[in-house]
mmCIF file of C-alpha atoms in Angstrom:
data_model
loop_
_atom_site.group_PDB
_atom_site.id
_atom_site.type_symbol
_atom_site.label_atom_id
_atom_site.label_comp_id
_atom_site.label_asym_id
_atom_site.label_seq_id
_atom_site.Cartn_x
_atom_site.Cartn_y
_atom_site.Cartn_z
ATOM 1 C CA UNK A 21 80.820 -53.567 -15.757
ATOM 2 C CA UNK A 22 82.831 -49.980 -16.086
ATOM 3 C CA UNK A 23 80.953 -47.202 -17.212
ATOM 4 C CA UNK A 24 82.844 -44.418 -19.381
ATOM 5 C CA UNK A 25 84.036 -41.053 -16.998
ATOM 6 C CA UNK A 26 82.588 -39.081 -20.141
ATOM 7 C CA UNK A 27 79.348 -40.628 -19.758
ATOM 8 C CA UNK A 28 78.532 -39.735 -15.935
ATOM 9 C CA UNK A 29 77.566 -36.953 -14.258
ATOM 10 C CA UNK A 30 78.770 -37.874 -11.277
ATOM 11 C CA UNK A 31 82.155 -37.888 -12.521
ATOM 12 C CA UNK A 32 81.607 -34.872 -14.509
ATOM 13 C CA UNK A 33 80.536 -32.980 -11.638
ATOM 14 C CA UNK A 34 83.778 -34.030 -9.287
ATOM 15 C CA UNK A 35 85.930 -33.106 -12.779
ATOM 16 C CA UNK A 36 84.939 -29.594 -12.926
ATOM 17 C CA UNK A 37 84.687 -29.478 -8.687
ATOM 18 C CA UNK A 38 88.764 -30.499 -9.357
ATOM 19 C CA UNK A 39 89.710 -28.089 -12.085
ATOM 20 C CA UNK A 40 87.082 -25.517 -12.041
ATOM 21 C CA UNK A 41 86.363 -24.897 -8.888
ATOM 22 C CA UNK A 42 89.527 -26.143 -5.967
ATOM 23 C CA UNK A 43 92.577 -24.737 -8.594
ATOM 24 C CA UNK A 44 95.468 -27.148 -9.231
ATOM 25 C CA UNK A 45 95.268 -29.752 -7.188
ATOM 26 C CA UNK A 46 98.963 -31.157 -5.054
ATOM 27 C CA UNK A 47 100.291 -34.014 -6.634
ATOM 28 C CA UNK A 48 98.220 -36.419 -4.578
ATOM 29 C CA UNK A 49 94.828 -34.549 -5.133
ATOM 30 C CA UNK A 50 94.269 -34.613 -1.278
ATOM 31 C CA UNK A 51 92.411 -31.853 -1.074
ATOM 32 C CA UNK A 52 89.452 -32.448 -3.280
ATOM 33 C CA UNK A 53 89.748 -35.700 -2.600
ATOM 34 C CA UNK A 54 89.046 -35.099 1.278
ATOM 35 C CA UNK A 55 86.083 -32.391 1.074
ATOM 36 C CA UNK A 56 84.084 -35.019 -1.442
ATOM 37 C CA UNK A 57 84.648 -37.553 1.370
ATOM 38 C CA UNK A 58 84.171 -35.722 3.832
ATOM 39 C CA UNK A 59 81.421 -34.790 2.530
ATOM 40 C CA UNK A 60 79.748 -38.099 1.501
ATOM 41 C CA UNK A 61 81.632 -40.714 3.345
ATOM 42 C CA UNK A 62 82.755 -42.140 -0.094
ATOM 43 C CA UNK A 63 86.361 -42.606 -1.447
ATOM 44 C CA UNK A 64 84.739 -42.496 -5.018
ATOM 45 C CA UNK A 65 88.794 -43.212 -6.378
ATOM 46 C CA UNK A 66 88.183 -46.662 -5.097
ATOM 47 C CA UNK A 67 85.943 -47.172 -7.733
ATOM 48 C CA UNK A 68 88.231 -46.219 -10.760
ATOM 49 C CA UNK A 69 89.305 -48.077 -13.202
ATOM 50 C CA UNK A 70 92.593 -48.401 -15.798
ATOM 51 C CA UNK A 71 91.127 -46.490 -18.730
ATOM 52 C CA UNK A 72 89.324 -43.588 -17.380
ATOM 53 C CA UNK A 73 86.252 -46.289 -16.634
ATOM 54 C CA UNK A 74 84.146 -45.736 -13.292
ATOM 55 C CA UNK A 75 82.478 -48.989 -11.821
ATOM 56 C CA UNK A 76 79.072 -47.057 -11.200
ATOM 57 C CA UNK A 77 77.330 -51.029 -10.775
ATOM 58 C CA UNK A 78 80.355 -51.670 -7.548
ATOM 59 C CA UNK A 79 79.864 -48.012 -6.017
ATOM 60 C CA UNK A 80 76.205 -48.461 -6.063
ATOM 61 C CA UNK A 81 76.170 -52.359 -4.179
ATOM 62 C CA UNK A 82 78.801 -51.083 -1.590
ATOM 63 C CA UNK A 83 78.265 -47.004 -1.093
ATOM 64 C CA UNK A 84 73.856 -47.880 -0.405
ATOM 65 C CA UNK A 85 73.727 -49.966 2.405
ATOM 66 C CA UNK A 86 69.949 -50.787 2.099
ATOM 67 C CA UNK A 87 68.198 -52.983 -0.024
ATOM 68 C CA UNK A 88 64.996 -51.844 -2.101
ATOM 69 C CA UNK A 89 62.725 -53.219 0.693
ATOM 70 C CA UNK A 90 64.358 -51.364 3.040
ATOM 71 C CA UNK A 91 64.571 -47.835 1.045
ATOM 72 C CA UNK A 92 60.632 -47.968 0.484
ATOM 73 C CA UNK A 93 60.308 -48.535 4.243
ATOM 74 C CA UNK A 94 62.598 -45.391 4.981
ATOM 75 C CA UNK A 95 61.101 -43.531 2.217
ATOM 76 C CA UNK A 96 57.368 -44.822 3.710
ATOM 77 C CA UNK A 97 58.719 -43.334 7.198
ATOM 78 C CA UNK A 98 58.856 -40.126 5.441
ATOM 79 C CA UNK A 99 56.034 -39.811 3.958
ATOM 80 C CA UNK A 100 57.198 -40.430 0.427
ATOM 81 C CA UNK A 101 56.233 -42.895 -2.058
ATOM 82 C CA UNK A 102 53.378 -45.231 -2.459
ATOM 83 C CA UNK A 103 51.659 -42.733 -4.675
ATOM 84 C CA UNK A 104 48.743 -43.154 -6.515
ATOM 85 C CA UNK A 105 48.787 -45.019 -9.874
ATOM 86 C CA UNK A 106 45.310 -42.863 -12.106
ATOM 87 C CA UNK A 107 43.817 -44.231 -15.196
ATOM 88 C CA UNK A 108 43.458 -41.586 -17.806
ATOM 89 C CA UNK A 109 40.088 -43.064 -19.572
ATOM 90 C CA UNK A 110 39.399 -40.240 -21.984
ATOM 91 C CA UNK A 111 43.282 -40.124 -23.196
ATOM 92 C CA UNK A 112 42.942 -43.865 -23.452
ATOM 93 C CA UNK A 113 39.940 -43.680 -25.510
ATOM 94 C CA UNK A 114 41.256 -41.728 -27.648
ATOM 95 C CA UNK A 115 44.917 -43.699 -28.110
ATOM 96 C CA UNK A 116 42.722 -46.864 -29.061
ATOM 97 C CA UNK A 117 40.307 -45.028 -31.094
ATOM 98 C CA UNK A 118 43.016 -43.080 -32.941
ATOM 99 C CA UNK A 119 45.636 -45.830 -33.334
ATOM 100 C CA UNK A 120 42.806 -48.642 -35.176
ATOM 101 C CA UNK A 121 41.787 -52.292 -34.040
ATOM 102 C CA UNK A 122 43.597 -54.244 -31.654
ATOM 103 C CA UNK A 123 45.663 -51.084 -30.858
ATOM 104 C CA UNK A 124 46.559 -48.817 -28.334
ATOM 105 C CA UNK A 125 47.860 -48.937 -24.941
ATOM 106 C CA UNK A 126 46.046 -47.841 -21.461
ATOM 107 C CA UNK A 127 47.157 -44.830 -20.274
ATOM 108 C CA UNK A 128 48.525 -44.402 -16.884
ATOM 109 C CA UNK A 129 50.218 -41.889 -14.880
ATOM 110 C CA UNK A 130 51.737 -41.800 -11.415
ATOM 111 C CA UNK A 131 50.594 -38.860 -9.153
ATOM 112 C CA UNK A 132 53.974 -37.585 -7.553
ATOM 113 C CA UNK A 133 52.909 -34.432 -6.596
ATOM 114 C CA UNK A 134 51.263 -36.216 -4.044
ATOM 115 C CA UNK A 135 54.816 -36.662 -2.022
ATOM 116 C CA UNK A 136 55.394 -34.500 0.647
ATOM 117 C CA UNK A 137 57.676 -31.594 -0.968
ATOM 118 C CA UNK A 138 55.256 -32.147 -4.093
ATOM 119 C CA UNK A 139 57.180 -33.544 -6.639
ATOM 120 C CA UNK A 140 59.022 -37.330 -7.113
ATOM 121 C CA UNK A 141 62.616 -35.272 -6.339
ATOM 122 C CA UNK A 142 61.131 -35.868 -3.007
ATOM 123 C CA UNK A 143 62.329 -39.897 -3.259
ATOM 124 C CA UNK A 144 65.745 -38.698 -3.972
ATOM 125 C CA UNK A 145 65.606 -36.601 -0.850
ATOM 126 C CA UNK A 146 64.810 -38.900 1.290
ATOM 127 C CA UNK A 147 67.453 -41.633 1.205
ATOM 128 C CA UNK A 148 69.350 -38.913 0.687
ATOM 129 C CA UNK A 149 68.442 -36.798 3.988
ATOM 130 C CA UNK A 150 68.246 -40.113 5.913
ATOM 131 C CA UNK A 151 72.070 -41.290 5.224
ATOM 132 C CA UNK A 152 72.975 -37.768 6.587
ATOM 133 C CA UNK A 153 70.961 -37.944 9.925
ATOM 134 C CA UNK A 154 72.188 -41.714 10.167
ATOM 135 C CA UNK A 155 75.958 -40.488 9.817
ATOM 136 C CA UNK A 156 75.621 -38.182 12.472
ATOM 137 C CA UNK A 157 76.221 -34.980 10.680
ATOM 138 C CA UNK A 158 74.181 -31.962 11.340
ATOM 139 C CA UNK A 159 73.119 -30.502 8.488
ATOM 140 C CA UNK A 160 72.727 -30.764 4.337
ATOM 141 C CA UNK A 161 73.709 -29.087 1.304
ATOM 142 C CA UNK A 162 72.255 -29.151 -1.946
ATOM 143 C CA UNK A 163 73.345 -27.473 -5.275
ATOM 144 C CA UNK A 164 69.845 -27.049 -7.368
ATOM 145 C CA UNK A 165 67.322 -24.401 -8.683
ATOM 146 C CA UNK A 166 64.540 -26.732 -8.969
ATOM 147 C CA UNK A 167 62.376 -29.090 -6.872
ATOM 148 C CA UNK A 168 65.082 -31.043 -5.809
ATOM 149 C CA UNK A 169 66.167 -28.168 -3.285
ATOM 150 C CA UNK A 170 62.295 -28.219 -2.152
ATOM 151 C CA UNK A 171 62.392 -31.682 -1.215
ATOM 152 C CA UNK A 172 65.852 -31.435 0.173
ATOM 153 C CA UNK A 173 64.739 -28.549 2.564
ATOM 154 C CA UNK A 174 61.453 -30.628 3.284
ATOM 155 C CA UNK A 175 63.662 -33.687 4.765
ATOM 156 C CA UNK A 176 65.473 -31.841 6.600
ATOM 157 C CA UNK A 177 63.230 -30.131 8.433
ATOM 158 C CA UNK A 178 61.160 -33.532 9.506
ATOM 159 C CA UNK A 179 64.491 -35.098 10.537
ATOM 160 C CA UNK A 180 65.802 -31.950 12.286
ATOM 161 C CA UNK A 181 68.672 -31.625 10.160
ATOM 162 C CA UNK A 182 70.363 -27.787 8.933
ATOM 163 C CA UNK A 183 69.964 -27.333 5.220
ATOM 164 C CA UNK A 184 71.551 -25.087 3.011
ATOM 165 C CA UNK A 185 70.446 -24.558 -0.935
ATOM 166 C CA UNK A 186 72.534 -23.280 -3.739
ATOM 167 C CA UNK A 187 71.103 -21.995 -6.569
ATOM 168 C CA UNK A 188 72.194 -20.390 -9.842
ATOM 169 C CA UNK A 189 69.590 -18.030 -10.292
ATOM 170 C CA UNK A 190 70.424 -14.741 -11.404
ATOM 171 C CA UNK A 191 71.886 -14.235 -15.243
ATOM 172 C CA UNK A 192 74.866 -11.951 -16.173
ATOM 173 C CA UNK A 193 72.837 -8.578 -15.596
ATOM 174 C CA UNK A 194 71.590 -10.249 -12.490
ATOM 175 C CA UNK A 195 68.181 -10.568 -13.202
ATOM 176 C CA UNK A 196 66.822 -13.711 -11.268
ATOM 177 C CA UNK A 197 64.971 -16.371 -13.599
ATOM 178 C CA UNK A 198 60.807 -16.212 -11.884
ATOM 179 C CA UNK A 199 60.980 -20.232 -11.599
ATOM 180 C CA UNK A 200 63.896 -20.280 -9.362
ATOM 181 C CA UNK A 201 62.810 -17.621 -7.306
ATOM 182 C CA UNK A 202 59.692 -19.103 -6.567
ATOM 183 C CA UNK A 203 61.493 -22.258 -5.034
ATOM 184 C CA UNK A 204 63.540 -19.953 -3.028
ATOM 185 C CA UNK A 205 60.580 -18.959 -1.588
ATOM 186 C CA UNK A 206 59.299 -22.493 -0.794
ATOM 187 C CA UNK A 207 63.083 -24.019 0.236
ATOM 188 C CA UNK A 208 62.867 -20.746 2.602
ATOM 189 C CA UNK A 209 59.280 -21.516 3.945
ATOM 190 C CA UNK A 210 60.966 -24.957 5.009
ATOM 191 C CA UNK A 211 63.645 -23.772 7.093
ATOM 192 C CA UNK A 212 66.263 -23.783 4.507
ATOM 193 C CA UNK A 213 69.246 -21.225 3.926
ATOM 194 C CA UNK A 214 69.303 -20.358 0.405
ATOM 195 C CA UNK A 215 72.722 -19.178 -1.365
ATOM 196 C CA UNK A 216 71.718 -17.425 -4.788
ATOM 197 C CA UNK A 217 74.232 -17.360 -7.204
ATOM 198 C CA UNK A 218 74.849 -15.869 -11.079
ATOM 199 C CA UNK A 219 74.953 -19.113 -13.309
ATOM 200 C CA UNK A 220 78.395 -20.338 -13.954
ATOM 201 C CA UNK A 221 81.623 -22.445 -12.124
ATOM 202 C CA UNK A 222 81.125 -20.280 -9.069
ATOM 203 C CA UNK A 223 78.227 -23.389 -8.176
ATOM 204 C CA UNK A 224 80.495 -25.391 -8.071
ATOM 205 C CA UNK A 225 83.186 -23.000 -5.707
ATOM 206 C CA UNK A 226 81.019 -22.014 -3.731
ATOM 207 C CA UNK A 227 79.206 -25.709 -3.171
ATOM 208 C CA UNK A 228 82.919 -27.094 -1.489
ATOM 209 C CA UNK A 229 83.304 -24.550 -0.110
ATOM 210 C CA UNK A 230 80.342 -24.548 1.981
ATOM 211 C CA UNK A 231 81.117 -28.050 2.460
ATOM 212 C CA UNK A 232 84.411 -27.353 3.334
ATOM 213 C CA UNK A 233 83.239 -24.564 5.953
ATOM 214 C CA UNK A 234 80.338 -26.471 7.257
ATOM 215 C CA UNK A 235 81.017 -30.108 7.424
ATOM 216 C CA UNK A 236 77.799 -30.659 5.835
ATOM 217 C CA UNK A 237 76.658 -33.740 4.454
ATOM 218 C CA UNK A 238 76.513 -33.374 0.205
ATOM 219 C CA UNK A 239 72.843 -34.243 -0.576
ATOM 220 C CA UNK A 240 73.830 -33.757 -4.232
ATOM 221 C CA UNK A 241 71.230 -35.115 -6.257
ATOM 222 C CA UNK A 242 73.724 -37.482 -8.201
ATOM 223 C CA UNK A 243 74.851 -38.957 -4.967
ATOM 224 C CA UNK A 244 74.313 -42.927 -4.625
ATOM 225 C CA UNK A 245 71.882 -42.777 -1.871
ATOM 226 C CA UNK A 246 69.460 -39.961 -3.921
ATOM 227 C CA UNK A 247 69.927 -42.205 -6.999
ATOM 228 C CA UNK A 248 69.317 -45.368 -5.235
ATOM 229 C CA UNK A 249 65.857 -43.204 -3.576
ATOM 230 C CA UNK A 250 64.246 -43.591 -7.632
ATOM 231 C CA UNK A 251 64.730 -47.294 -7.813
ATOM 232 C CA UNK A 252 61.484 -47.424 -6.056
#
């Protein structure tokens, strides 16, 4: 099945990368076309179709190499996943007691701040981080201001890898936003270099080119490996 180009962010992210961020592009496109897989190992134009249509369903069974079984073990290995499932009793209660006879669900939730960067960005990470170190290259890069560039920094430093984190943080007066700066503090704490940024296209420049500059694997968090890390 082909998804729409409109409808994914991966392919809305490499669009703007092209226009927005490399300039006009040679009549081949080689350039953008060789930092992204350079960057990721991935030809993603093998996967486009007449139309403007992206087969997401092919990139995903040929770009992950592991099956589900095989990303929980990696992700186990990591200390991620396998978190606890909690009853919320009360909150159940009072769904059934609200909603009438014969009604109302039980009321679960799934404790992912119990992962080891603290939040379930942490599964993304993982496969992520893992597909770098099993590539051979030396280091990551991640373009985010939230948890995701926590757990990045977090796999990185148990596998040994470099990691760099990109953030738009400050606005046009450049006045940083307090959330952001509090997880350059933690991506910091876990060995991470942290790139701070006014919030615009220049992500998206300055991303490749740190790509470009370090040979750094992209752990973007639209990548197939970090989406295939929340199948689980």
């Amino acid at each position: 099945m082909g998804f729409s180009v409109s409808d994914m962010t991966l392919r809305s992210h490499l669009a703007v990368t092209a226009y927005l961020v490399i300039g006009p592009r040679d009549t081949k496109g080689r350039r953008v076309g060789e930092i992204v897989k350079a960057a990721v190992g991935i030809d993603y134009s093998k996967f486009e179709e007449p139309g403007g249509r992206f087969d997401y369903e092919r990139m995903m069974r040929e770009a992950v190499p592991h099956s589900l079984e095989e990303i929980v073990k990696i992700q186990s290995g990591m200390s991620v996943g396998d978190t606890k499932l909690l009853s919320l009793d009360n909150v159940t209660e009072l769904a059934r007691r609200t909603a009438g006879g014969g009604k109302g669900a039980q009321i679960l939730v799934k404790d992912e701040a119990q992962n080891l960067s603290g939040s379930f960005k942490a599964r993304r990470a993982a496969l992520s981080v893992y597909e770098a170190h099993r590539m051979g290259y030396k280091g990551v890069v991640a373009a985010t201001s939230g948890n995701y560039g926590a757990a990045v920094a977090c796999m990185a430093a148990r596998l040994g890898l470099k990691c760099i984190v990109v953030q738009e943080c400050y606005d046009s007066r450049r006045v940083g936003q307090p959330e952001i700066l509090e997880k350059q503090r933690a991506c910091e704490a876990l060995g991470a270099e942290v790139v701070q940024l006014t919030v615009g296209p220049e992500l998206f420049y300055e991303t490749l080119k740190i790509l470009e500059d370090t040979k750094f694997y992209n752990a973007s968090l639209y990548s197939p490996s970090a989406i295939a890390g929340i199948e689980t």
